[in-house]
Every structure is written in structure tokens, then in C-alpha cells.
């Protein structure tokens, strides 16, 4: 008990002592391992650990706590210029300078700021709850004497020994001590870290293997000296001092917080990094805050309005100063001789300056205080609709679309370029073993999806240009479902044991063994069905294993040292189980591009199996291993063209002596400590991976996601440019390009790549340049040639495709070349970048974003897309099987690429128009209102008196005109969602910015100016000096102000009714309700004595006066007629596309004239050069061309 | 704008995942799918023309009626500020400020048209900024309403207190109360000017207390306008004050002085004996005496009728113009040729 008390105390202290500091590097332990390697962990010894004061495992991701919430949140609020302005005015309203009562200034500000803070608070509360859930998870911790006890995660301290059970998350970064497996391995799922779904194997040190039960921790003592907390997930350096020996630690023993224990019943581990020190927390970055184009422009408009505000305030205060100097001394009824300094005739300049402040407050209605809060509210609701959209609901994963930030909704409607990742986004990352080449013979007759689609399309043989393609898609989709089932590979020569009859059956046997043995996968037996699933590092391996099983080589068990395979046809006794001892495993990485196992079969023969990229393998073949090289190369090329991913397989037989001498060296390299261990290992691996004998090659198909070609087609029709950025090699990328219709026959491909090393070296020698310069030169000339080619092209239908590989891209992204490259890329219909690194993805995105100056959207699913997603104007994450890294960094997440169409074409289009119209209207209504206050000043000696009651002004923005504009922003639809999808060309209204260009903004402002003039001067003339009632009473200021205000309420609400084109009951309620609310308010307000001269104003003064109602009608009509003329004229003479479509729908012409409707739908596409439609067009053109040449002899050939 | 992106919280992912699977039964309401039944009015030519015709049809009769009403009003306006200062006085300001002079003045008005009772008597001031902020603020509604709140004179500066005691009614508005008086004589008969009921009833009953009496009013060194008798004149019956306290919106304003319950015949001559006390000379404001009848619409106001006629006429014209437009340059509603992709590229 004593210990546990100390624990908590220690934890508590530690947390506070180190909060905020990024590590203990500053304390005394710093000397132990040098800078950056100062952490010391006393395992199982809190007494020694305590003084080091590392933070506890408590995490908090909240922005505020109870004490800091108010100051911090308020500070956040007033960082916005507009809010600061309103705060200033609110403070000034407490001084006599203010023309209004303080409450009418402070109340709206408090409301707006309060609402925003409430939202902040709620979000933070949600984060807090989430944190609490994590912090309160239970974990078994060693509390002494070999006893384990459950504790909350947050109570965990560095040095604690924990026991993690199957399918639990690791509570902190742990050092693996031992596991339920006797060899100390465990399987870890790291999906939350890097998005990879496959399991990873971690291995404990040999030394700690005996610690395999609770009791053994009774006297366990050890010290870990290691690196300081850092965000690198894949590195770890440290030493483990145990039983007077020092062992080197590597990432293989480290279990990271947030990953999950799988397939292992329990493990023991020592906590190394806790809480915010853990690698995953170190990795968390706040995503950059993005703002939409519209909002940036809106800020500009606000600045313009500020200028106008300053201007009229200046006019006002100069007017005031002049009046005060010249006239005030004569106005005896103001007792000018008793003036204070606010209106002192002897000091007009000073009074003028004071009045400037008054005026700035008074005309503040030009700046809509509620604009920000309304927009925020509208966007949240819009985001809610996006989240709720059933058409973006993926039934397979159960995921909906998620608008993770709401402030980019309208940006979705203005996208110009889509930059897409390939794997996981366009393709499923699901591999189908389709073909193989063994011993120079190609097997496998299955067709890839591309071929099927092409065949299908050709077979349908339609020639009607105008026919929409939907029908064909549907047929295709039906087919796809069949394709997904079972194994795609079919070739009787290999199946059902027939391979034994093939001439090269021994080679075939080797081929299958390589498939079944050369991998790092783990079999998982489903206990119910007995079937085996494979957890493989790459989907290719999974496909290989499934294929091998079909061939009769079922891999079913793996121990640390052996692989077990059930072979069906290799022995005459039927199915036999064979054990292969794994001697070494040289893992795959992107640099090596190959993986090797060295194993001993049951006969004691040592074999080396190696699979890898063809070029790598071919470089390492022995002289006698090149028998099948020519044939295999040919097959590889064929497969590549068919859109398949290829790998070459090879083997080698090792002599015992040769192996053991190599193994000694390998072990030495493996146990070496320090940064060059990787290099050492690579060098040693290289020694053995040579003199290989080629066996054959495999071809797997990377399946396209559902609906991807269709979606790309429609996006292209909507006028979007699509760039594909992929880490794949050029051939694969081109293949997928074909599959997605980004490339097609007859397209001129411009391939930019750096020539191979030899060539460059030769060129360099000739021109006495460095290799790098030579490469640059060559690239430059390639780009220049490409541009020239595009420029000289006469055929308007010609399309170009740009394919660039990563190395070339590295040069192309340099300052001096990037503009040339970009210009060429813009000219090309499709752009594919292959072999790009995550960094390059982000750089390309930036280049496009900044170079074109248009909105870019990046879509991806993996951790490698995070940079691109954060860099683009809009980042979209695919919440699919891969982890959530991309989603966490994204602004929107969807579960399938195909939902992008609806997200952009429907929601983007709507949100863009809604927000644009909403902002325009906001400016209109505040100008219309604000300027009337200014005009009145001219008639009130610029004294700062407002003609309206304070309460009217207060309610104007907050209550009386806010709901209709919000309903406009949330519910407005120019056309329904189906029409948006049927007429993709409508989307172009966004990128062309038809609804928020200066013409439109100024038009609305002009309308506001006109309305203010009409409202003020019409009322002025009506109420000039005459009686307003049969009873002879004249109008006083309250009567005039209230009438004018009534006119404003009517005029702006009628205006929004004219602006809307979509009335549900909600819009009706809000628009007409706002007007009603005004009358209800003035009635209720008139009941209270606080209303001053507005007491009983509607009931007694204005209500019975016909002139009041007549004025309202006149002014409302006068305000809205010009806009009515404008929209009538525009619709009749210069209709926009959505006008015409609305009319067609309204007149039900689409039902009556189906052919016209269909024809228009197909025409509504932008002239595209990419996409399925374009492909069909090109094909038809090609066929027609052939018909011309060959006449009737042509037979339409279908692709097999 | 604030993002509502959550911080990186790895727990959030897990939560997201589980919540996704839980919510796999989606609510598919018309509201969330944005498919609520809606009316989508479209401005077809028929609608445009009907709307303009309709506005015209409504506005022109209103305009005619208003104009007729305005024409029926008979109004006699007499400016007397200059005329009521004796011709030999050069310094009008000194004259008006001189308390010792009796400032009686007689004006003769001729009735131009028959005027039916009630006839309203107004005074009209010009260039008088009752809407000046310094002026408007300078009052205390509490004090006027409630006897016990006589001391509430916060906004009344510089006419709040006298020797430390509150002035009731305080403030510049009350202080500058209009104090010219008119006596009207028709054919040697005194025309009774009914000064009852010239203010709003609610003002008398709720805003000016019947138990509130003037205190220290016009007792200071500076005398503004009319004086109120502290003993007899309870504020709720000081209708001149109540009318005056309703500040006018514009520097030119009329205020009701009283009513005459006698019909006047054309060419009747009215003699007005007036006391010209009120100082408008310092700021060059005109003073006018107005006799006017009213109609259902109020006083003489041609503007409203003309504006209605103009708007109505404009709408008829627009209806006509749009009809012409549709005839000359017809565009069939929903004509697909006007879709941007069917138009020659020069169009837009």
C-alpha cells in the first residue's frame, strides 16, 4: 500500500513538474546518454524513478481548463478584427460619447461572443470527455510482489511493468519484455499510427524471455537508457541494462501507444514513454486552419466597408464641427454656454474628434456584427447536411461523409483541380492474382477489369453519340460483383494439380514454394469454419498466398523459426504437411525492392528465395539463371500493359559452408549498435542476394474502387482537372491511368523522366557537366519539347497526357523549372506523377495551388497523403480500410472516391451559392439600414442622434433579419440534387465565381444604397411636416423612426424572398415570421413604459393612421422593384443555365420531351479530353475514320 | 472563422469508428436529405407581367385616392416672425429677449376656401433642431411620470437642478417650451381654440403624472420658454408641454396648438392677436401659424399620392415594356437553346 501511495504522489508531482516541457533533457540525468538520449527508466523501481519527474500517462487534448477557459476563449474571440471593433464600441458605449444606450451595444456583442464561446466550450468539453475515457481505461500494472492490479491509464508512470491482454490497446510506449508465446513475439496492429492494416511482429530480447508470469516480476530490476521523446515512429535507440549486461534496443521491441495487441494472449512490458511523451502524441499536429476564398474576399469587403464607415464618420464629424462652430452659439435652446467638451463651440476641432468616435459607433451597422456568427451557424448546419446525406453513406463500412471542418463548405463548389492519390483512393489496394509466367510460359486467362469494361463497351456497339452512358455503367457494375467473388485466376494447366504434367513441373514447384514461403504473413485460422485468412504486410503477399493455396500449397502455420505448408500434389501420398525452417528473413523495404528468405527444407538443403521488382532481380541473376529471362521480360511487358502489377521470383541453392560464414557476418551486423546498423545489414544482405536463378514472374491486378471511372468521368465533365499522384512506378501508374480513363488510346503522352545513370554519365562526360546538371538539362529540353509539341498541335480534339516520375519531378519542382513544368502540365488533359514521395505530393499540390491560383482539392487515404491533404485548399480523406491518419488531417472525409462527385457537384455547388448569396444579402441589408442612420444625421445637425429606438437597432441584426438569411444559407437550392448530377456543367458556376464576383457584390451594395435612399427620403417627404392623422397630430421622431424601421423590415425581407428560389415551410416561416415578429415586438414594446416615445406607438399613433400603412407599401415596393426588374430582365434576355433548367423542370418539359432532356444532359458536359465519355468519343471517331478508309470490310473487334 | 476540427485525439478515431457502425441505420428523413416539399416560384413572362400589372392596379387607385384627399385639405399658412417685430427695431434678438416689452402683434388671415370643422391650429418652427442629440437626451421620463422620482434628473443637464434642488420638468426640452400665444377672432367673435385633447391620450395617462407638479421650473437665471404655474398645473394637463416634449424628427416641424370647432367660409377674415415671445431670431428660424383641415390621410400631402401614381405608372410601363420585350425578343420558357453549352461562345 505504501508503494501505491507513493506512486500516485509521484505521478501527480511528475505531471505538474513537467507539464509543457518537451522532455526531461534539462534535468540532471542529461549526462547519461548525451544530448537527445537522456532518458533513464528504472524498471519496476518507482523509488528511483520518482526523482526524474517524467510526466504521467495523463493526456489532455483540450484547449482550455476551467480556469483558463474564460480568459483564453475570450482572447481567441477578440483576435478577430471585427469582434475587436465591436468590443471597442461596447467599451466606448459606457462613455457619454456613445449615441446609444450601453446595453444596445453590449447585448449583441455578448450574444455573438457568447454563442461562439459556447461552441468552443462544447467542443472542448467533448474533447475532455474523450480524454477522460482514454485516461480512465484500465490496465494491469505490477504493484509489487508479483501482483498485478488494474489501474487507470492516467495513473501509469514511467518504469511501471504492465500486462496487456489480447485486443487491448497499449497504454503507453512500452518495451516488450515477454509474451504468451515462448519465443517472445507478439503481433501488433498499428492501424491508428500509420494506417496499415496488416499485423506487425515484435520480438522481445532473449534476456527477458524468462519473465513470463506475474510472479517473475517480484524482483525484476533493470535500467533503460534511451532517446528522449520524439515523433519518429520507426526509430528507437536505447540500451537495456539487465543483470549486469547491456543489450541494445531497437524499434522491434517497442510497442507504441495506440496500437493494439493482436493474436497474442498477453504481453509484459515496461513503460518508457508516457502520455504526451509517447510517439503518437508527439506526432499529433494541429492541422493548419484553412479559410475559403469567399471568406477571404469577404474580409476584403469588410475592410472596404470599414473605409466607407471611416469616410462617412469623417464627413459626419466635420459636419458636426462646422455646425458647432458656426451654428451652435445661436441655438439658445441647447444652452451652448453650458457646453461640455463633447460639444463646445469654442473648441470645434476637439468636439469633432470626440464626435468621430460617436459616429464610428453610430454607423457601425454597416459592419454586420451578426455576419460571422450567422455564417458560422449556417456552415455548421450545412456540414450537418453533408454528414447526413444518405447518398454518401457507404453500406460496406457504415461510414457517412464527414465535414470535419465546416468552414470550407463553399470552397467545395469552386474546385479547379483535383489531386488524387492512387492506392486506396482510386484502387482498393486489393490484389487479385491474375497471371503468372513460369519458366518462360505464361499462365492465366482471366481478364482484368479494364479489358472487361472495354469488351463490354465494344460489344454494346452503340454508336449514338448522344446516348448517356449510365446503362453501360449499370451492366458493368453487375459484372463487378461476380468478379469480386472467388479467385480470379483460372488456367487448367496449373489448377487441380495439373501442373505436375507440365514440362517444367520442377520449376513450377519451386515457383509455388516461393509463393507459399517467401513472405512475412501470418495465418489466422477461423475456428468456426477452419478456413485460413492471411495477415500480410502487403496485399500482394496476401494475393500470392491465396493463389498458392489454390494451387495446392496451403501455408497454415508460422512459428518464430518455421513455416508450415500443407502440400496437396507434391507427394504420391496425397496431402502432406511440410515444415521449412526459416534461417533468415531479409525484409522488404522500398529501397531494396526485394525480399528474401533463407530456409532449410526437410532434406536439409538450404534455399534462398527472393522476390522483387523485375529490374532488381534481373540485375542479380547468375549466368545460368537467365534461361527464361527473354520470355519472362516479354510477359512482364504484356502484363504491365494490361494494367497489372508484376514481381519477379527467383531462388538460389546455398552450400552449408557458404551460408554459415555469411550468417556469422549477418549476425554481427544485426547486433551492431549505432546508426550504421541499417547500412551494415543492407551491405551484408547484398552479399547473399546474388547469383539468383530466375523462376518466373507474377502479375496481380490492383482492383479499382467501385465507381471510380464513372466518378472521374463526371468530374471531368464538370470541368475539373484531375492529377494523379502515386508512389507506384510509371508503368503501373500508366496502367491505372488507362483503367480510370485518365489515359486513352490516341492520347499523346509526354513522359518526363531522368535518363538512366549510364546515359546521364555519358552526356555529362561529353558536355563536361556534373551528372545532376546533365539530368536537369535533359529534363529542361524534354519539357521544352513537350511544350512545343502542344503548341504546334493543330487538331482541337487532340489530347495530351503528362507522365512524370519522381526523380524528374524533384528537378521540375525547383524554382527555375517549376513554372515551365506547370505551364506544360496545364496544357495537358491529364497529369500523372509517379514514384512521388509524400513530401513531393505536398510540393506538387503547393505548386498547383500557387501556380494556377485556383482552388485545389487533394484526396487520399493514407499517412503518405497527409502532407498533400494539409497543403491543398481542401483536403479530403478516404475513411476506408487504411487507417485514419488522412482522415484526421482532412477537412472532409468520405468513404469512397465516388462520393467525391456528390460532395462537389451537389453539396459544393449548393454551399457555394448559398454562402455567396447570403454574404451579398448581408451586406445589402446592413448598407440599406446603416446608411439611413447617416442620412438622418444630416438633418439632425450631425449630432449623433439616431432616429431609431436603441432596441430596434439591437434587434435588427439579431432577431428581425437573421433567420431568413440563415434559412437562405442553409436551405436554398437553385436546382435539385439530381439535376446537379445530371448537369455537371452547372458546377462551373463555382470555379467561374459567377455569384461572388465584384460585379455582383457591387451590384448588391448598390442595391443597398438605393434601398437606403428610397427608405429614407420617401419617408421624409411623406412625414415632412403635415398631420398624419385625421385627428391633426403630426409625426414626431418616434413615429418617423418606427415607420422607417417598418419599411426596412419589409423591404429587406421582401428582398430575401425575391432572392430565394426554393421555399419550404421553413423559409416561409422565417421570412413572414420575421415581419410578424416585428409587429409583435413593437406591440409588446409599446406596452412597456421603458419605450419612451414609442409607448403605445402602434396601437395609438401609427396603427390607426392609413398613411403609415401606405408608406410601408410604397417604400417596400419602391425598394424591391429595381431588383425585380433586374432578375426579370436577366432571366428573359441573359438566362444562366440554372434558370433555364429551372424553367424546363417547372414546365415539366423534361417529362414531355425526354429526348431533349437526355440530349441536354449529355451536352451539359464540359468538352472533356479525359474520362470514359471522352474515350468513347475518341473510339467512335476512330471507328468512323476506319470505316471511311476500309469501307464495309471492318469488323468491330472485341478485346479479349 | 473558427474551425471545428478537433485536435488530434487518437481516441476520437476509435470513437468515430464505433459510432459509425452504431449509426449504420441512418435516418433518412426528407429534412436531412434536403428534399422537403418546396414551392419554387419562377419568374416566367406571365408572372413578370402580372406582378407589374398587379402593382400598378393597386398603386394607381391608392395614388388617386391619396391625391384627392390631399387636394381636399384647406390650409392657411401665415409667417409672422418678421412681421411681428416692429419695423423700427433693428436688433430683433435684443427685442425678443427684452422682457419688458409687450410683444403683441395682430395678423389678418383670409380663408381661401370653405373649411369644415374641426380646423387645426398649428405653429410651425423652422431651423429648430429638436432632433439634436444634446436636446433629445435632455429629459427625464421617470420624473415626469412619477412624483417620487422628482430627483431623477440624470440626463437633464444643463437644466437639471436649481440650487441643488431638482427642476421638474427638467431638461432642455421642457425648458425651451414654446410660448407664443394666439387669439383668433372671426367677425369680431372670439374663436374658441380648444386646447384639450391635442396630445396623445397615452401620454397624458401614462407618461405625465397627474400628481406631478412643476418645481423650480424656469426659476433659474436663464429663462427659456413658457413658464408653468407650480401650484395648479399638474403635468398631465399641460398638453402644450406634452406635445412639445414629443420631439420632432426634422428641423422643420409643426405642432398642434389647438382646434376650432367652427366652420369657416370662403373669404372669412380671421384676426389673430398673438403674443410673439418665442426666440427664433437668434438662429434665423421662421415662425408660422397654420390653420388646416384634415382628411382620413391627415394633412395636405400631395407627395404620397404622386409617389403612388409614379410607382403605379412605372409598373404599368414596365409591364408594357416587358410585354414588348417578350414579343420582340421572345425566349420560350425552358428553351434549351439558351443553355450555355448551346450558345455560341461569344455570348458569354
Tab-separated table of C-alpha atoms in Angstrom, chain A residues 19 99 158 178 256 345 374 408 503-504 596 655 664 677 703-704 878 927 961 982-983 1047 1071 1114 1120 1122 1126 1174:
chain	number	residue	atom	x	y	z
A	19	UNK	CA	3.815	19.770	-17.919
A	99	UNK	CA	-25.140	57.648	-29.244
A	158	UNK	CA	7.467	5.560	-16.472
A	178	UNK	CA	7.899	-11.219	-22.917
A	256	UNK	CA	3.705	2.079	-29.365
A	345	UNK	CA	-18.386	75.786	-29.740
A	374	UNK	CA	-24.599	33.654	-38.864
A	408	UNK	CA	-14.704	25.123	-46.299
A	503	UNK	CA	7.067	-29.982	-68.933
A	504	UNK	CA	8.757	-27.742	-66.370
A	596	UNK	CA	14.442	-12.797	-49.272
A	655	UNK	CA	26.067	-24.533	-49.570
A	664	UNK	CA	28.119	-15.084	-38.929
A	677	UNK	CA	23.394	-0.803	-38.449
A	703	UNK	CA	-8.642	-3.557	-58.243
A	704	UNK	CA	-10.264	-0.223	-58.893
A	878	UNK	CA	-10.950	8.444	-47.539
A	927	UNK	CA	-25.954	49.039	-46.009
A	961	UNK	CA	-33.487	39.806	-40.155
A	982	UNK	CA	-27.316	15.310	-64.415
A	983	UNK	CA	-25.857	18.639	-65.483
A	1047	UNK	CA	-40.263	49.890	-44.122
A	1071	UNK	CA	-39.422	35.304	-43.807
A	1114	UNK	CA	-44.949	52.352	-51.136
A	1120	UNK	CA	-37.749	45.991	-54.497
A	1122	UNK	CA	-35.384	47.599	-59.337
A	1126	UNK	CA	-33.109	43.115	-62.843
A	1174	UNK	CA	-14.085	11.106	-73.997
